[in-house]
Coordinates of N, CA and C in Angstrom, one line a residue:
M12 N -41.3 12.9 24.0 CA -39.8 12.8 24.3 C -39.4 11.4 24.7
L13 N -40.2 10.7 25.4 CA -39.9 9.4 25.8 C -39.8 8.5 24.5
D14 N -40.6 8.8 23.5 CA -40.5 8.0 22.2 C -39.1 8.1 21.6
I15 N -38.6 9.3 21.6 CA -37.3 9.6 21.0 C -36.2 8.9 21.8
I16 N -36.3 8.9 23.1 CA -35.3 8.3 24.0 C -35.3 6.7 23.8
L17 N -36.5 6.2 23.7 CA -36.6 4.7 23.5 C -36.1 4.3 22.1
L18 N -36.4 5.2 21.1 CA -35.8 5.0 19.8 C -34.3 5.0 19.8
G19 N -33.7 6.0 20.5 CA -32.3 6.0 20.6 C -31.7 4.8 21.2
F20 N -32.3 4.3 22.3 CA -31.8 3.0 22.9 C -31.9 1.9 21.9
A21 N -33.0 1.8 21.2 CA -33.1 0.7 20.2 C -32.1 0.8 19.1
L22 N -31.8 2.0 18.7 CA -30.7 2.2 17.6 C -29.4 1.8 18.2
A23 N -29.1 2.2 19.4 CA -27.8 1.9 20.0 C -27.5 0.4 20.1
A24 N -28.6 -0.4 20.3 CA -28.5 -1.8 20.4 C -28.4 -2.5 19.1
T25 N -28.7 -1.8 18.0 CA -28.7 -2.5 16.7 C -27.3 -2.6 16.2
P26 N -26.8 -3.8 15.9 CA -25.5 -4.0 15.4 C -25.3 -3.4 14.0
G27 N -24.1 -2.9 13.7 CA -23.8 -2.3 12.4 C -22.3 -2.0 12.4
P28 N -21.8 -1.3 11.4 CA -20.4 -1.0 11.4 C -19.9 -0.2 12.6
D29 N -20.7 0.7 13.1 CA -20.3 1.4 14.3 C -20.1 0.5 15.5
F30 N -21.1 -0.3 15.7 CA -21.1 -1.3 16.8 C -19.9 -2.2 16.7
L31 N -19.6 -2.7 15.5 CA -18.5 -3.6 15.3 C -17.2 -2.9 15.6
L32 N -17.1 -1.7 15.2 CA -15.8 -0.9 15.4 C -15.6 -0.7 16.9
M33 N -16.7 -0.3 17.6 CA -16.6 -0.1 19.1 C -16.2 -1.4 19.8
T34 N -16.8 -2.5 19.3 CA -16.5 -3.8 19.9 C -15.0 -4.2 19.7
R35 N -14.6 -4.0 18.4 CA -13.2 -4.3 18.1 C -12.2 -3.5 18.9
N36 N -12.5 -2.2 19.0 CA -11.6 -1.3 19.8 C -11.6 -1.7 21.3
T37 N -12.7 -2.0 21.8 CA -12.9 -2.4 23.2 C -12.1 -3.7 23.5
L38 N -12.3 -4.7 22.6 CA -11.7 -6.0 22.9 C -10.2 -6.0 22.6
S39 N -9.7 -5.2 21.6 CA -8.3 -5.2 21.3 C -7.5 -4.1 22.1
Q40 N -8.1 -3.0 22.5 CA -7.4 -2.0 23.2 C -7.8 -1.7 24.6
G41 N -9.0 -2.1 25.0 CA -9.5 -2.0 26.3 C -10.7 -1.1 26.4
K42 N -11.3 -1.0 27.6 CA -12.5 -0.3 27.8 C -12.4 1.2 27.5
R43 N -11.4 1.8 27.9 CA -11.2 3.3 27.7 C -11.2 3.6 26.2
F44 N -10.6 2.8 25.4 CA -10.6 3.0 24.0 C -11.9 2.7 23.3
G45 N -12.7 1.8 23.9 CA -14.0 1.5 23.4 C -14.9 2.7 23.7
F46 N -14.8 3.3 24.9 CA -15.5 4.5 25.3 C -15.2 5.7 24.4
M47 N -13.9 5.8 24.1 CA -13.5 6.9 23.2 C -14.1 6.8 21.8
T48 N -14.1 5.5 21.3 CA -14.8 5.3 20.0 C -16.3 5.6 20.1
L49 N -16.9 5.2 21.2 CA -18.3 5.5 21.4 C -18.5 7.0 21.5
F50 N -17.6 7.7 22.2 CA -17.8 9.2 22.3 C -17.6 9.9 20.9
G51 N -16.7 9.4 20.1 CA -16.6 9.9 18.7 C -17.8 9.7 17.9
N52 N -18.4 8.5 18.1 CA -19.6 8.1 17.4 C -20.7 9.0 17.8
R53 N -20.9 9.2 19.1 CA -22.0 10.0 19.6 C -21.9 11.5 19.2
C54 N -20.6 12.0 19.1 CA -20.4 13.4 18.7 C -20.8 13.5 17.2
S55 N -20.5 12.5 16.4 CA -20.9 12.5 15.0 C -22.5 12.4 14.9
L56 N -23.0 11.7 15.8 CA -24.5 11.5 15.8 C -25.2 12.9 16.1
L57 N -24.6 13.6 17.0 CA -25.1 15.0 17.3 C -25.1 15.9 16.0
I58 N -24.1 15.7 15.2 CA -24.0 16.5 14.0 C -25.1 16.0 13.0
H59 N -25.3 14.7 12.9 CA -26.4 14.2 12.1 C -27.8 14.8 12.6
I60 N -28.0 14.7 13.9 CA -29.3 15.2 14.4 C -29.4 16.7 14.1
S61 N -28.3 17.5 14.3 CA -28.4 18.9 14.0 C -28.7 19.2 12.5
F62 N -28.1 18.4 11.6 CA -28.4 18.5 10.2 C -29.9 18.2 10.0
A63 N -30.4 17.2 10.6 CA -31.8 16.9 10.4 C -32.7 18.0 10.9
L64 N -32.4 18.5 12.1 CA -33.2 19.6 12.7 C -33.2 20.9 11.9
L65 N -32.0 21.1 11.3 CA -31.8 22.3 10.5 C -32.3 22.2 9.1
G66 N -32.7 21.0 8.7 CA -33.2 20.7 7.3 C -32.1 20.5 6.3
L67 N -30.8 20.3 6.8 CA -29.7 20.1 5.8 C -29.7 18.7 5.3
S68 N -30.3 17.8 6.0 CA -30.4 16.4 5.5 C -31.2 16.3 4.2
I69 N -32.1 17.2 4.0 CA -33.0 17.2 2.8 C -32.1 17.4 1.6
I70 N -31.1 18.2 1.7 CA -30.2 18.4 0.6 C -29.5 17.1 0.2
L71 N -29.1 16.3 1.2 CA -28.5 15.0 1.0 C -29.5 14.0 0.4
Q72 N -30.8 14.1 0.8 CA -31.8 13.2 0.3 C -32.1 13.5 -1.2
H73 N -32.0 14.8 -1.6 CA -32.3 15.1 -3.0 C -31.1 15.2 -3.9
S74 N -29.9 15.2 -3.4 CA -28.8 15.3 -4.2 C -28.1 13.9 -4.4
V75 N -28.3 13.3 -5.5 CA -27.8 12.0 -5.8 C -26.3 12.0 -5.8
I76 N -25.7 13.0 -6.3 CA -24.2 13.1 -6.4 C -23.6 13.2 -5.0
L77 N -24.2 14.1 -4.1 CA -23.7 14.3 -2.8 C -23.9 13.0 -2.0
F78 N -25.0 12.4 -2.1 CA -25.3 11.1 -1.4 C -24.3 10.0 -1.8
T79 N -24.1 9.9 -3.1 CA -23.2 8.9 -3.6 C -21.7 9.2 -3.2
A80 N -21.3 10.5 -3.2 CA -20.0 10.8 -2.7 C -19.8 10.5 -1.3
I81 N -20.7 10.8 -0.4 CA -20.6 10.5 1.0 C -20.6 9.0 1.2
R82 N -21.5 8.3 0.5 CA -21.5 6.8 0.6 C -20.2 6.2 0.2
L83 N -19.6 6.7 -0.9 CA -18.3 6.2 -1.4 C -17.2 6.5 -0.4
L84 N -17.2 7.7 0.2 CA -16.2 8.0 1.3 C -16.3 7.1 2.4
G85 N -17.5 6.8 2.9 CA -17.8 5.9 4.0 C -17.3 4.5 3.6
A86 N -17.6 4.0 2.4 CA -17.1 2.7 2.0 C -15.6 2.6 1.9
C87 N -15.0 3.7 1.4 CA -13.5 3.7 1.3 C -12.9 3.7 2.8
Y88 N -13.5 4.4 3.7 CA -13.0 4.4 5.1 C -13.1 3.0 5.7
L89 N -14.2 2.3 5.4 CA -14.4 0.9 6.0 C -13.4 0.0 5.3
I90 N -13.2 0.1 4.0 CA -12.2 -0.7 3.3 C -10.8 -0.4 3.8
Y91 N -10.5 0.8 4.1 CA -9.2 1.2 4.7 C -9.0 0.5 6.0
L92 N -10.0 0.5 6.9 CA -9.9 -0.1 8.2 C -9.7 -1.7 8.0
G93 N -10.4 -2.2 7.0 CA -10.3 -3.7 6.8 C -8.9 -4.1 6.3
I94 N -8.4 -3.3 5.3 CA -7.1 -3.6 4.8 C -6.0 -3.4 5.8
K95 N -6.2 -2.4 6.6 CA -5.2 -2.2 7.7 C -5.2 -3.4 8.7
K96 N -6.4 -3.9 9.0 CA -6.5 -5.1 9.9 C -5.9 -6.3 9.2
I97 N -6.2 -6.5 7.9 CA -5.6 -7.7 7.2 C -4.1 -7.6 7.2
V98 N -3.6 -6.5 6.9 CA -2.1 -6.3 6.8 C -1.5 -6.6 8.2
H99 N -2.2 -6.2 9.2 CA -1.7 -6.4 10.6 C -1.7 -8.0 10.9
L100 N -2.8 -8.6 10.5 CA -2.9 -10.1 10.7 C -1.9 -10.9 9.8
M101 N -1.6 -10.4 8.6 CA -0.6 -11.1 7.8 C 0.8 -11.0 8.3
R102 N 1.1 -9.9 8.9 CA 2.4 -9.7 9.5 C 2.6 -10.6 10.7
G103 N 1.6 -11.0 11.3 CA 1.6 -12.0 12.4 C 2.2 -11.4 13.7
Q104 N 2.4 -12.2 14.7 CA 3.0 -11.8 16.0 C 4.5 -12.0 15.9
K105 N 5.2 -11.0 15.5 CA 6.7 -11.1 15.4 C 7.4 -10.7 16.6
S106 N 7.1 -9.5 17.2 CA 7.8 -9.1 18.4 C 6.9 -8.2 19.2
A107 N 7.3 -8.0 20.5 CA 6.5 -7.1 21.3 C 6.6 -5.7 20.8
H108 N 7.7 -5.3 20.3 CA 7.9 -3.9 19.8 C 7.0 -3.7 18.5
E109 N 6.9 -4.6 17.6 CA 6.1 -4.5 16.5 C 4.6 -4.5 16.8
N110 N 4.2 -5.3 17.8 CA 2.8 -5.3 18.3 C 2.5 -4.0 18.9
A111 N 3.4 -3.3 19.6 CA 3.1 -2.0 20.2 C 2.8 -1.0 19.1
A112 N 3.4 -1.2 17.9 CA 3.2 -0.2 16.9 C 1.8 -0.2 16.4
F113 N 1.0 -1.3 16.6 CA -0.4 -1.4 16.1 C -1.4 -0.9 17.1
T114 N -1.0 -0.5 18.3 CA -1.9 0.1 19.2 C -2.4 1.5 18.7
I115 N -3.5 1.9 19.1 CA -4.0 3.2 18.7 C -4.1 4.1 19.9
T116 N -4.1 5.4 19.7 CA -4.2 6.4 20.7 C -5.7 6.6 21.0
K117 N -6.0 7.3 22.1 CA -7.4 7.6 22.4 C -8.0 8.5 21.3
M118 N -7.2 9.4 20.8 CA -7.6 10.3 19.8 C -8.0 9.6 18.5
Q119 N -7.1 8.6 18.2 CA -7.4 7.8 17.0 C -8.7 7.0 17.2
A120 N -8.9 6.5 18.4 CA -10.2 5.8 18.6 C -11.4 6.7 18.5
F121 N -11.3 7.9 19.0 CA -12.3 8.9 18.8 C -12.6 9.2 17.4
R122 N -11.5 9.4 16.6 CA -11.6 9.7 15.2 C -12.2 8.6 14.4
M123 N -11.9 7.3 14.8 CA -12.5 6.2 14.1 C -14.0 6.1 14.3
G124 N -14.4 6.3 15.6 CA -15.8 6.3 15.9 C -16.6 7.5 15.2
F125 N -15.9 8.7 15.2 CA -16.5 9.8 14.5 C -16.7 9.6 13.0
L126 N -15.6 9.2 12.4 CA -15.7 9.1 10.9 C -16.6 7.9 10.5
S127 N -16.6 6.8 11.3 CA -17.4 5.7 10.9 C -18.9 6.1 10.9
N128 N -19.3 6.9 11.8 CA -20.7 7.4 11.8 C -21.0 8.5 10.9
F129 N -20.1 9.5 10.8 CA -20.3 10.7 10.1 C -20.3 10.4 8.6
L130 N -19.5 9.5 8.1 CA -19.5 9.2 6.7 C -20.5 8.2 6.3
N131 N -21.5 7.9 7.1 CA -22.6 7.0 6.8 C -23.8 7.8 6.5
P132 N -24.1 8.0 5.2 CA -25.3 8.8 4.8 C -26.6 8.2 5.3
K133 N -26.7 6.9 5.5 CA -27.9 6.3 6.0 C -28.4 6.9 7.3
V134 N -27.4 7.3 8.1 CA -27.8 7.9 9.4 C -28.5 9.2 9.2
S135 N -28.0 10.1 8.3 CA -28.7 11.3 8.1 C -30.1 11.1 7.5
L136 N -30.2 10.1 6.6 CA -31.5 9.8 6.0 C -32.5 9.2 7.0
F137 N -31.9 8.5 7.9 CA -32.7 7.9 9.0 C -33.4 9.0 9.8
F138 N -32.5 9.9 10.3 CA -33.0 11.0 11.1 C -34.0 11.9 10.3
L139 N -33.7 12.1 9.1 CA -34.6 12.9 8.2 C -36.0 12.2 8.2
S140 N -36.0 10.9 8.2 CA -37.3 10.3 8.1 C -38.0 10.1 9.4
I141 N -37.2 10.1 10.5 CA -37.8 9.9 11.9 C -38.2 11.2 12.5
F142 N -37.4 12.3 12.5 CA -37.7 13.5 13.2 C -39.0 14.2 12.9
P143 N -39.4 14.2 11.6 CA -40.7 14.9 11.4 C -41.9 14.4 12.2
Q144 N -41.8 13.1 12.5 CA -42.9 12.5 13.3 C -42.9 13.1 14.7
F145 N -41.8 13.5 15.2 CA -41.7 14.0 16.6 C -41.6 15.5 16.7
A146 N -41.5 16.2 15.6 CA -41.3 17.6 15.6 C -42.7 18.3 15.9
I147 N -42.6 19.4 16.5 CA -43.8 20.2 16.8 C -44.0 21.1 15.6
R148 N -45.2 21.1 15.0 CA -45.4 22.0 13.9 C -45.8 23.4 14.5
W149 N -44.8 24.3 14.3 CA -45.0 25.6 14.9 C -46.1 26.4 14.3
D150 N -46.5 26.1 13.0 CA -47.6 26.8 12.4 C -48.9 26.4 13.1
I151 N -49.0 25.1 13.5 CA -50.2 24.7 14.3 C -50.3 25.3 15.7
V152 N -49.1 25.3 16.3 CA -49.0 25.9 17.6 C -49.4 27.4 17.6
A153 N -48.9 28.1 16.6 CA -49.3 29.6 16.4 C -50.8 29.7 16.2
C154 N -51.3 28.9 15.3 CA -52.7 28.9 15.1 C -53.6 28.7 16.3
R155 N -53.2 27.7 17.1 CA -53.9 27.5 18.4 C -53.8 28.7 19.3
H156 N -52.6 29.3 19.3 CA -52.4 30.4 20.2 C -53.3 31.6 19.7
E157 N -53.5 31.8 18.5 CA -54.3 32.8 18.0 C -55.8 32.6 18.3
M158 N -56.2 31.3 18.2 CA -57.6 30.9 18.4 C -57.9 31.0 19.9
Y159 N -57.0 30.6 20.8 CA -57.2 30.6 22.2 C -56.1 31.4 22.9
P160 N -56.3 32.7 22.8 CA -55.2 33.6 23.5 C -55.1 33.5 24.9

């Protein structure tokens, strides 16, 4: 169990699109919005872990079409966020009223964090490759129980 916890801390410290999104939301909107982005990200992570534990990630691993579709959706979402930021920067600092229009709500921060992680198929494949090493093989446990009642 300690191995899984240490692995989780190592993954959380690894920079990637999720980390950059959380950093951006924290620096531009404040600490609470950064935490909401993190919360959305972790909720999505729980879904990925559930998929891996239930064996649903195997479907993603073996279906090239589904893997490509999810990867394209994730790329489209990141492109959308990038274009939105570029448009905001091109408009410049015109007035306080226009700048207020570019703030996000806490729910939008949550959704950004959730979608950024959920639409990343590499996360599912990562957990699919990692969890079997930590899983208890129930057939071995049952065999030991039968041998040593």
